[in-house]
mmCIF file with all atom_site columns, C-alpha atoms in Angstrom:
data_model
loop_
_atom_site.group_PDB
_atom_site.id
_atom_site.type_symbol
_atom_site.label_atom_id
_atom_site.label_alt_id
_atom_site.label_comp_id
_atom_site.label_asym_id
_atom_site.label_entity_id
_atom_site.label_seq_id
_atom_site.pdbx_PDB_ins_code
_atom_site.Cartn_x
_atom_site.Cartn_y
_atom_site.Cartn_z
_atom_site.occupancy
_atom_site.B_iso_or_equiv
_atom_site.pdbx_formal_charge
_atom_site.auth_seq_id
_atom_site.auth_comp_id
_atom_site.auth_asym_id
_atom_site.auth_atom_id
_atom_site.pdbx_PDB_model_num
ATOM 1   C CA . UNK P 1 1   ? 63.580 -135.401 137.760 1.00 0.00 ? 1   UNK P CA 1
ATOM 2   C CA . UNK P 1 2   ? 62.367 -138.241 139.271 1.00 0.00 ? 2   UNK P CA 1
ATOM 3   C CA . UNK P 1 3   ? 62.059 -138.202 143.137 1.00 0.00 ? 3   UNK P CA 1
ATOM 4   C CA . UNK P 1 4   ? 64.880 -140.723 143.319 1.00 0.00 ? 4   UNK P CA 1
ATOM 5   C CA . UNK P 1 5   ? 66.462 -138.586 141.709 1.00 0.00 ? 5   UNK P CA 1
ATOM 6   C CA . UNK P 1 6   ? 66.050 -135.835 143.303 1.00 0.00 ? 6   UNK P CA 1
ATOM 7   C CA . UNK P 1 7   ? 67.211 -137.375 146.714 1.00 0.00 ? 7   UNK P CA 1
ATOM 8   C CA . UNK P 1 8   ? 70.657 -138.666 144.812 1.00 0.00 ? 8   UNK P CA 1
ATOM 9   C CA . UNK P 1 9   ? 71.113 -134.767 144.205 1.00 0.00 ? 9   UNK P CA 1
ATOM 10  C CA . UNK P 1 10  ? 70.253 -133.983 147.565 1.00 0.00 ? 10  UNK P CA 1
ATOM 11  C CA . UNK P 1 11  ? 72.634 -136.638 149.104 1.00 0.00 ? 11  UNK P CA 1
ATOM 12  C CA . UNK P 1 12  ? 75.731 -135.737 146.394 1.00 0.00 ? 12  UNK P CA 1
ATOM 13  C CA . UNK P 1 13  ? 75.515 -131.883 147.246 1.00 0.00 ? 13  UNK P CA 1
ATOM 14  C CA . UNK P 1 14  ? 75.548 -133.431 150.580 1.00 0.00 ? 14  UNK P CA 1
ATOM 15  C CA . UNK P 1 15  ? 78.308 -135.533 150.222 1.00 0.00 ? 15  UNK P CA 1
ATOM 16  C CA . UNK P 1 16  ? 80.141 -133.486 148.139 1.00 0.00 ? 16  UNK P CA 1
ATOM 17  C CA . UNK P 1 17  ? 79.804 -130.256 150.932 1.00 0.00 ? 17  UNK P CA 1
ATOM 18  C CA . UNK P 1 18  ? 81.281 -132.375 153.625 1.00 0.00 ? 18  UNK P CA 1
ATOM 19  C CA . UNK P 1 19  ? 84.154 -134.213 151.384 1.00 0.00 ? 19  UNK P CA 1
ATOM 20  C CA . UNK P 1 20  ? 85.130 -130.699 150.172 1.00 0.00 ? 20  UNK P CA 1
ATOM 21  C CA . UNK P 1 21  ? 86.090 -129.612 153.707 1.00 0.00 ? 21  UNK P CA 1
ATOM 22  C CA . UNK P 1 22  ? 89.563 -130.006 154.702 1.00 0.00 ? 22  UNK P CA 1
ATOM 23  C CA . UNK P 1 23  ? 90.097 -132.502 157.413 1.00 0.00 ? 23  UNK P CA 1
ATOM 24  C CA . UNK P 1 24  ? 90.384 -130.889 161.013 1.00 0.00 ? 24  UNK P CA 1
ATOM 25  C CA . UNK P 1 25  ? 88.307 -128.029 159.731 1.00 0.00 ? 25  UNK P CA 1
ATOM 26  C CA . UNK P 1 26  ? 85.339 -126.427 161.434 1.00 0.00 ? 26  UNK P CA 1
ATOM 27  C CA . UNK P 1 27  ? 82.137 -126.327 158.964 1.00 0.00 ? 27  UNK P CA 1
ATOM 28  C CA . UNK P 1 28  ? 79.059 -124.089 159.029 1.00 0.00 ? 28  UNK P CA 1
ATOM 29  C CA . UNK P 1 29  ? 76.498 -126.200 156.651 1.00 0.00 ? 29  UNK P CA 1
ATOM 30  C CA . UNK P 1 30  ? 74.654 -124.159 154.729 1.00 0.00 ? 30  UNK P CA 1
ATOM 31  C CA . UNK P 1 31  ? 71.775 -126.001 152.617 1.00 0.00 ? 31  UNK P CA 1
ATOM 32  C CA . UNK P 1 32  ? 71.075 -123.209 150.095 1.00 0.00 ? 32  UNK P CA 1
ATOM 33  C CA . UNK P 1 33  ? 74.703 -122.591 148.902 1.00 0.00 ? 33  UNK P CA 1
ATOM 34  C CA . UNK P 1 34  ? 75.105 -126.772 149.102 1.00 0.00 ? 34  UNK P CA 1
ATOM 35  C CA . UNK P 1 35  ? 72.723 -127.016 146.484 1.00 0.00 ? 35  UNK P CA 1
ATOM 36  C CA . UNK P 1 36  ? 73.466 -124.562 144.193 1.00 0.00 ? 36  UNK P CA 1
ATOM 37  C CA . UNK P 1 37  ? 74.117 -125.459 140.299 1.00 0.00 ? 37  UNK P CA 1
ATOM 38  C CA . UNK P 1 38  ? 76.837 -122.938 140.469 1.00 0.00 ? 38  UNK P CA 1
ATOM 39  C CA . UNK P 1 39  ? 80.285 -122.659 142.075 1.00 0.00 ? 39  UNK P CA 1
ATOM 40  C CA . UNK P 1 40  ? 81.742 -125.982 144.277 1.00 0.00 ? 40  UNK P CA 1
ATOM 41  C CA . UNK P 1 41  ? 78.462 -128.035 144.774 1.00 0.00 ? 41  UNK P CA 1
ATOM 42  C CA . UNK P 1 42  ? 77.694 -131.382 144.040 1.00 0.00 ? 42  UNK P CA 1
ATOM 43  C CA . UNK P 1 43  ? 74.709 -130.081 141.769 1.00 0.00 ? 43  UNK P CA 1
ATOM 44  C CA . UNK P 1 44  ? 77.139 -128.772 139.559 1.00 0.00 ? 44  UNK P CA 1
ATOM 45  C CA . UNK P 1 45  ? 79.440 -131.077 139.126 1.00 0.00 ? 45  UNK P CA 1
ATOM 46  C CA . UNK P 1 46  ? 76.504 -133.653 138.804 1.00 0.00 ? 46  UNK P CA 1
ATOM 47  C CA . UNK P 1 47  ? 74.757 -130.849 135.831 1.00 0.00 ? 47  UNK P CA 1
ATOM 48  C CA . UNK P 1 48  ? 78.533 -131.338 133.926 1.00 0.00 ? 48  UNK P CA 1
ATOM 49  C CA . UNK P 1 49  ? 78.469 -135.186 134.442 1.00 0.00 ? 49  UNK P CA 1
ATOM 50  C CA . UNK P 1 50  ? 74.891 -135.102 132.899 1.00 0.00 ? 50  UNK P CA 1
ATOM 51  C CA . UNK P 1 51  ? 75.983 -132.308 130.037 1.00 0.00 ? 51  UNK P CA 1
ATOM 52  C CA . UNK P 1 52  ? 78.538 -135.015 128.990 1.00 0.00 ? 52  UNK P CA 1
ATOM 53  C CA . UNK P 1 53  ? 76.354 -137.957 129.065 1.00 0.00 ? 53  UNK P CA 1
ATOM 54  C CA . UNK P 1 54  ? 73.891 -135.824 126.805 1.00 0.00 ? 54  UNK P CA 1
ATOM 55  C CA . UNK P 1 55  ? 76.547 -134.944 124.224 1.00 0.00 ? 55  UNK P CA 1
ATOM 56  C CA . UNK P 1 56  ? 77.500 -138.414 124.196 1.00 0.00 ? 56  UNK P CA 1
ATOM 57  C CA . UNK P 1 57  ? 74.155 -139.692 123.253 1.00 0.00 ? 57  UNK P CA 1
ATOM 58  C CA . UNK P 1 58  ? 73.391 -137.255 120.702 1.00 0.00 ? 58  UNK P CA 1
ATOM 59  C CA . UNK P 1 59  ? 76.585 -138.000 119.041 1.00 0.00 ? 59  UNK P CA 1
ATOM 60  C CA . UNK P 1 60  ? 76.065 -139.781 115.860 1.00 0.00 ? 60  UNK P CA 1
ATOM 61  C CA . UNK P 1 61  ? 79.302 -141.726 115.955 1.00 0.00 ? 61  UNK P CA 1
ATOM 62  C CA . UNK P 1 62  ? 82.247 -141.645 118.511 1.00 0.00 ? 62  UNK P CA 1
ATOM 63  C CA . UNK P 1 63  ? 85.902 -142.881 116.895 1.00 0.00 ? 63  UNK P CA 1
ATOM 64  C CA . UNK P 1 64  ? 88.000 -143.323 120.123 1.00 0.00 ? 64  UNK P CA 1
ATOM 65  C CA . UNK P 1 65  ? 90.821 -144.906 118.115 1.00 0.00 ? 65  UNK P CA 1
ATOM 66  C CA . UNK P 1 66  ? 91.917 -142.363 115.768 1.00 0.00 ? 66  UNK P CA 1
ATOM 67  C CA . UNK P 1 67  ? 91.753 -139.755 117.320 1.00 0.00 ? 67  UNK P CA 1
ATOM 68  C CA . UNK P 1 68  ? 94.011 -136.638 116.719 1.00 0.00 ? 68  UNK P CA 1
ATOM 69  C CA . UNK P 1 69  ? 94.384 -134.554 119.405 1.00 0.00 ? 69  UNK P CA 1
ATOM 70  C CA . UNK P 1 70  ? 96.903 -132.288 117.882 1.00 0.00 ? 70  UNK P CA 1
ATOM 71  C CA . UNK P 1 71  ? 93.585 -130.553 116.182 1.00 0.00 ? 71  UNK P CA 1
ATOM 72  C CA . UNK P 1 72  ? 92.899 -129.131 119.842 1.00 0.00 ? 72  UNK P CA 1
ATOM 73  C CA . UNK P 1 73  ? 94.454 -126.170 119.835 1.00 0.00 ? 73  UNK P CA 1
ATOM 74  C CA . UNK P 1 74  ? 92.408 -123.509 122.051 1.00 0.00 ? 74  UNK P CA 1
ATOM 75  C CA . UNK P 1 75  ? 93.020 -122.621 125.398 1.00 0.00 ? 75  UNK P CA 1
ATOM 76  C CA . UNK P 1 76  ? 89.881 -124.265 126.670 1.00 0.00 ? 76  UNK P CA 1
ATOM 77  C CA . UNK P 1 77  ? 90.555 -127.427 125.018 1.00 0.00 ? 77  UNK P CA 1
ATOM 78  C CA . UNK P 1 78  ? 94.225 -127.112 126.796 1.00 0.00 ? 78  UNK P CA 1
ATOM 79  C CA . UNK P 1 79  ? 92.562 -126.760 130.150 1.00 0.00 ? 79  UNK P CA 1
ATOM 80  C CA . UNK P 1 80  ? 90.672 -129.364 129.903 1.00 0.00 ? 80  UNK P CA 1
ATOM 81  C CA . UNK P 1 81  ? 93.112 -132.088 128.789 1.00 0.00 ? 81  UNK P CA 1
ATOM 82  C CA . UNK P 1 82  ? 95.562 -131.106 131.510 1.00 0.00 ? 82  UNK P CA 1
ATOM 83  C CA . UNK P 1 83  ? 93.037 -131.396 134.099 1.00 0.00 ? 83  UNK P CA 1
ATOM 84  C CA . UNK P 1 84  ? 92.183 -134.926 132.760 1.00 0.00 ? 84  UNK P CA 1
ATOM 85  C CA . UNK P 1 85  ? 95.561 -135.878 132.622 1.00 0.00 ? 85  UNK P CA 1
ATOM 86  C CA . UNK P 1 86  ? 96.353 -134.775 136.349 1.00 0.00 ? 86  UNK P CA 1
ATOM 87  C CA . UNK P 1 87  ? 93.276 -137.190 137.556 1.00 0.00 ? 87  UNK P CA 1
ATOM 88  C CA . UNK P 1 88  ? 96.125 -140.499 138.277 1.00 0.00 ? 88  UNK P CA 1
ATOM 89  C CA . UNK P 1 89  ? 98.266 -137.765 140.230 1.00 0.00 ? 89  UNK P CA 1
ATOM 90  C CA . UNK P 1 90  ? 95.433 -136.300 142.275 1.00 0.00 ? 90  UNK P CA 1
ATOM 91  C CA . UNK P 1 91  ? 94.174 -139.907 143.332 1.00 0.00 ? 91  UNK P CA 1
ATOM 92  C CA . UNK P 1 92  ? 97.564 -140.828 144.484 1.00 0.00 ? 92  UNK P CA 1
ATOM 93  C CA . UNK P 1 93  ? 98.166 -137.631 146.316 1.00 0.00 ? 93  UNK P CA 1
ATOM 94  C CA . UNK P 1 94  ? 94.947 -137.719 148.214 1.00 0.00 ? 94  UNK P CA 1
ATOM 95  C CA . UNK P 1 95  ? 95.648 -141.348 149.128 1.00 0.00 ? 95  UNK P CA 1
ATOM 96  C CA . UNK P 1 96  ? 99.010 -140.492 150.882 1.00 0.00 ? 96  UNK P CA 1
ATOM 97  C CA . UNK P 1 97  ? 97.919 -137.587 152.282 1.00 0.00 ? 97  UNK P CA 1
ATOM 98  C CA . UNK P 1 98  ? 94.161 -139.533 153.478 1.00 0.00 ? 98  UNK P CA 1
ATOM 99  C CA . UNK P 1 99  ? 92.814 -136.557 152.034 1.00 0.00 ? 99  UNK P CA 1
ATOM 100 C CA . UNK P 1 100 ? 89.571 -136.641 150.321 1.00 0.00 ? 100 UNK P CA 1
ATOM 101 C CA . UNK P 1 101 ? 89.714 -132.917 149.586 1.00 0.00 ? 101 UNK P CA 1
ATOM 102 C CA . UNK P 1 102 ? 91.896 -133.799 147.080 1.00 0.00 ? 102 UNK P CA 1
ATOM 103 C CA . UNK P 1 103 ? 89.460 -135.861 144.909 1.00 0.00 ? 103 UNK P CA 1
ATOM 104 C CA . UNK P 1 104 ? 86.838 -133.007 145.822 1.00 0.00 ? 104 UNK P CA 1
ATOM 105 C CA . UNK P 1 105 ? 88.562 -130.345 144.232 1.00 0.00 ? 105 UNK P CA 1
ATOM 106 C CA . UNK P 1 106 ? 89.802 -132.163 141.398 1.00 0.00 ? 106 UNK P CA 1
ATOM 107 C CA . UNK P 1 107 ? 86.052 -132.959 140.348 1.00 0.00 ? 107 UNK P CA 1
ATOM 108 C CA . UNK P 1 108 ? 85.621 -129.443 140.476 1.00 0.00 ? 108 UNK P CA 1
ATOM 109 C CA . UNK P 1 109 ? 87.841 -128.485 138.758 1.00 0.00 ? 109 UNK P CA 1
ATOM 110 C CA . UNK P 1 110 ? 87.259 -130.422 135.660 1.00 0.00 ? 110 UNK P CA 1
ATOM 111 C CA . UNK P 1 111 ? 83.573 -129.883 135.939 1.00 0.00 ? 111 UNK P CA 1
ATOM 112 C CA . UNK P 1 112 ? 85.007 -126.150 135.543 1.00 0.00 ? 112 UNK P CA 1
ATOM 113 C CA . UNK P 1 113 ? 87.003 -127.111 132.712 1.00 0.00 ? 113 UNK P CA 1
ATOM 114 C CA . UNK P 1 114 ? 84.604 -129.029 130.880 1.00 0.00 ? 114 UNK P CA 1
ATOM 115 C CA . UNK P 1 115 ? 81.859 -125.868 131.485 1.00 0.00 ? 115 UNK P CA 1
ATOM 116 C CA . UNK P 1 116 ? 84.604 -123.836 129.960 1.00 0.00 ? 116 UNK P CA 1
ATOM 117 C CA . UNK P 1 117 ? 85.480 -126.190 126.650 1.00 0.00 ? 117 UNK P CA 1
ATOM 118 C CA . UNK P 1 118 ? 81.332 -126.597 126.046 1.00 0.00 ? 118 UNK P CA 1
ATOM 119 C CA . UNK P 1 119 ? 80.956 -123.067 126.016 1.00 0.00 ? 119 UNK P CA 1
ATOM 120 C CA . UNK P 1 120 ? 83.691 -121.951 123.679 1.00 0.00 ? 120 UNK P CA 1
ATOM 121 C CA . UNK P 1 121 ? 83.740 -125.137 121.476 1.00 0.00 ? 121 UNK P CA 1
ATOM 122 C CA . UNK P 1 122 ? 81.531 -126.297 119.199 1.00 0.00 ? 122 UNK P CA 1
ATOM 123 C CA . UNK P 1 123 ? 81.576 -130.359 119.882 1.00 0.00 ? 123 UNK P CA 1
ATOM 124 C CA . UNK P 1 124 ? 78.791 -131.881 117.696 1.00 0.00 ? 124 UNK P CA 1
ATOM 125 C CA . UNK P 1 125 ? 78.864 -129.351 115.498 1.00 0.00 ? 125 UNK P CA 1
ATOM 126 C CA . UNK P 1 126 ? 82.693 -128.924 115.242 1.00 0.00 ? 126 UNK P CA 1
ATOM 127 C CA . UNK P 1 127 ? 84.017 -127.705 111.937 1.00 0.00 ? 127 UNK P CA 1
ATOM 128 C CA . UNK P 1 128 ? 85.157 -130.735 110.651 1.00 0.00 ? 128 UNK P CA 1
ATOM 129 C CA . UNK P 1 129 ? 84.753 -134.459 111.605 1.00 0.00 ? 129 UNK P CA 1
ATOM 130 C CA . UNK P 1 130 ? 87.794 -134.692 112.887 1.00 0.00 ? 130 UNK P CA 1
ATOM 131 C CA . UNK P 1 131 ? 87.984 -132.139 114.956 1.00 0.00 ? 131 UNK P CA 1
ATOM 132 C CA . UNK P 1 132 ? 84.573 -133.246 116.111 1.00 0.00 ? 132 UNK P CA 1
ATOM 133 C CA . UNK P 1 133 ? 85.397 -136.715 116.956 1.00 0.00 ? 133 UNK P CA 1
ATOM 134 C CA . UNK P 1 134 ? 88.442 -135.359 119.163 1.00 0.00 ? 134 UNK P CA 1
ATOM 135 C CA . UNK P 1 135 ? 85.881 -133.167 121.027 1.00 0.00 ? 135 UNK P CA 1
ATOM 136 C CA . UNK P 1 136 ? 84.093 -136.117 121.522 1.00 0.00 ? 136 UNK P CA 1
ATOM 137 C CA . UNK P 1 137 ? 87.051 -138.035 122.945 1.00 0.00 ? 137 UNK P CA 1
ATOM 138 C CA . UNK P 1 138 ? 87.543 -135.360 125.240 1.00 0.00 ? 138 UNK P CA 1
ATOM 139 C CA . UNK P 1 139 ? 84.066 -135.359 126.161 1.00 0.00 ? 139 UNK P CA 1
ATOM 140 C CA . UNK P 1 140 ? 84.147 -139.316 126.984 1.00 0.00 ? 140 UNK P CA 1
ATOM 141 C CA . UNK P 1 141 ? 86.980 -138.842 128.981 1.00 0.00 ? 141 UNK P CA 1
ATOM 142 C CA . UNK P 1 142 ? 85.614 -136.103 130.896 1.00 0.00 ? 142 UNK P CA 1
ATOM 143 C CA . UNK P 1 143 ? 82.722 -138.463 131.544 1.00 0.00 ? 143 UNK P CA 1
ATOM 144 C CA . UNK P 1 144 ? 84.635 -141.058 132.385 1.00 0.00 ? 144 UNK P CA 1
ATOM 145 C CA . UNK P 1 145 ? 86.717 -139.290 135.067 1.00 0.00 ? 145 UNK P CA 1
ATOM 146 C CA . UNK P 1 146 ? 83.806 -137.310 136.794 1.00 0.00 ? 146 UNK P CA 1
ATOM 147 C CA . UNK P 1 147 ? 82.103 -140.800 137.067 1.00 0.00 ? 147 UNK P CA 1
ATOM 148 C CA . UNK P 1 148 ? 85.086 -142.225 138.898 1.00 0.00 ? 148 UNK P CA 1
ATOM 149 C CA . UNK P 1 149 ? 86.164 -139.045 140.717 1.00 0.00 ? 149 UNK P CA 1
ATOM 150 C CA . UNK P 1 150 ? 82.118 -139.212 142.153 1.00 0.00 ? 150 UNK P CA 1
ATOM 151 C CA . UNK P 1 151 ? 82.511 -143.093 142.724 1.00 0.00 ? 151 UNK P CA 1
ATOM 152 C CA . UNK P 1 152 ? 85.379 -142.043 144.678 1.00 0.00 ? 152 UNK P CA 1
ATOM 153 C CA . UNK P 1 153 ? 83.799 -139.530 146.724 1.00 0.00 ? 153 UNK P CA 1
ATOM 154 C CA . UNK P 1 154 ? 80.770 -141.839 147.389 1.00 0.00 ? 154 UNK P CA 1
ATOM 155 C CA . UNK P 1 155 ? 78.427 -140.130 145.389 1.00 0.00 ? 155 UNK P CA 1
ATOM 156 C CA . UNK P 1 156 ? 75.839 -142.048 143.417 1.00 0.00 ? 156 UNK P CA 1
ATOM 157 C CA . UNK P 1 157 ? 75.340 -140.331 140.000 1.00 0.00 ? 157 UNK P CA 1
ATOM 158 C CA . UNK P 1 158 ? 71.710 -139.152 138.373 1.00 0.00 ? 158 UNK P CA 1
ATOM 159 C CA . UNK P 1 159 ? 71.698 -140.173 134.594 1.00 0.00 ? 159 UNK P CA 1
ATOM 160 C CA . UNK P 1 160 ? 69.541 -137.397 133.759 1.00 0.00 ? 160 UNK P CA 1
ATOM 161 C CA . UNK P 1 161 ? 68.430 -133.628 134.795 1.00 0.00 ? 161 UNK P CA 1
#
């Protein structure tokens, strides 16, 4: 890492420490636990963002237009799409509730999710190509969202780890 960007980790487990307190709550900072690459940190969630972007770039081709997502049929690959499908809700909740907690946790929990799907799915190597190119799709999304869910938050985004 460069030392950029090793003070844009610094700053999102940061960040992400104090937006993952709920408002009106007393916090005890603690720097080692902050910047962890396990459990609710912005390291980790950061690591996942990265993981996709790698996966994305080593992909050959990515087909976002025919996609069949009926081929995802594990429980991981459940988890995962109903966490990305929740992001519109989440954003709207924390907005009327002004609670940023909201956004926190959902990044969370689809940088869970995601950790989950990578490590009981094959994605580039999937057992066919179709299968592999809605593994992908999944993948983008998952990108997609933990870049906006981060934007949201405030917290600028390392490329690479």
């Amino acid at each position: 890492l460069s030392l950029e960007d090793c003070d844009l980790l610094g700053q999102a487990a940061l960040n992400f420490y104090l937006l993952s307190c709920r408002p009106n709550s007393s916090i005890k900072f603690n720097p080692d636990e902050s910047l962890a690459f396990t459990g609710k940190t912005g390291p980790y969630v950061m690591y996942q963002y990265v993981r996709t972007n790698k996966i994305l770039e080593s992909a050959e081709e990515l087909d976002t237009q025919n996609v069949d997502f009926n081929l995802l049929t594990t429980p991981s690959e459940h988890q995962l799409l109903m966490a990305l499908t929740s992001f519109t809700q989440k954003v709207r909740n924390a907005r009327k509730n002004l609670d940023q907690t909201l956004i926190a946790d959902f990044v969370y929990e689809l940088a869970g999710a995601f950790s989950n799907f990578y490590t009981e799915c094959r994605i580039l190597n999937a057992e066919t190509e179709d299968l592999k190119q809605a593994r992908l799709a999944l993948t983008k999304m998952t990108n997609t969202l933990l870049a906006q869910g981060m934007d949201l938050l405030g917290i600028r985004r390392v490329e690479r780890m």
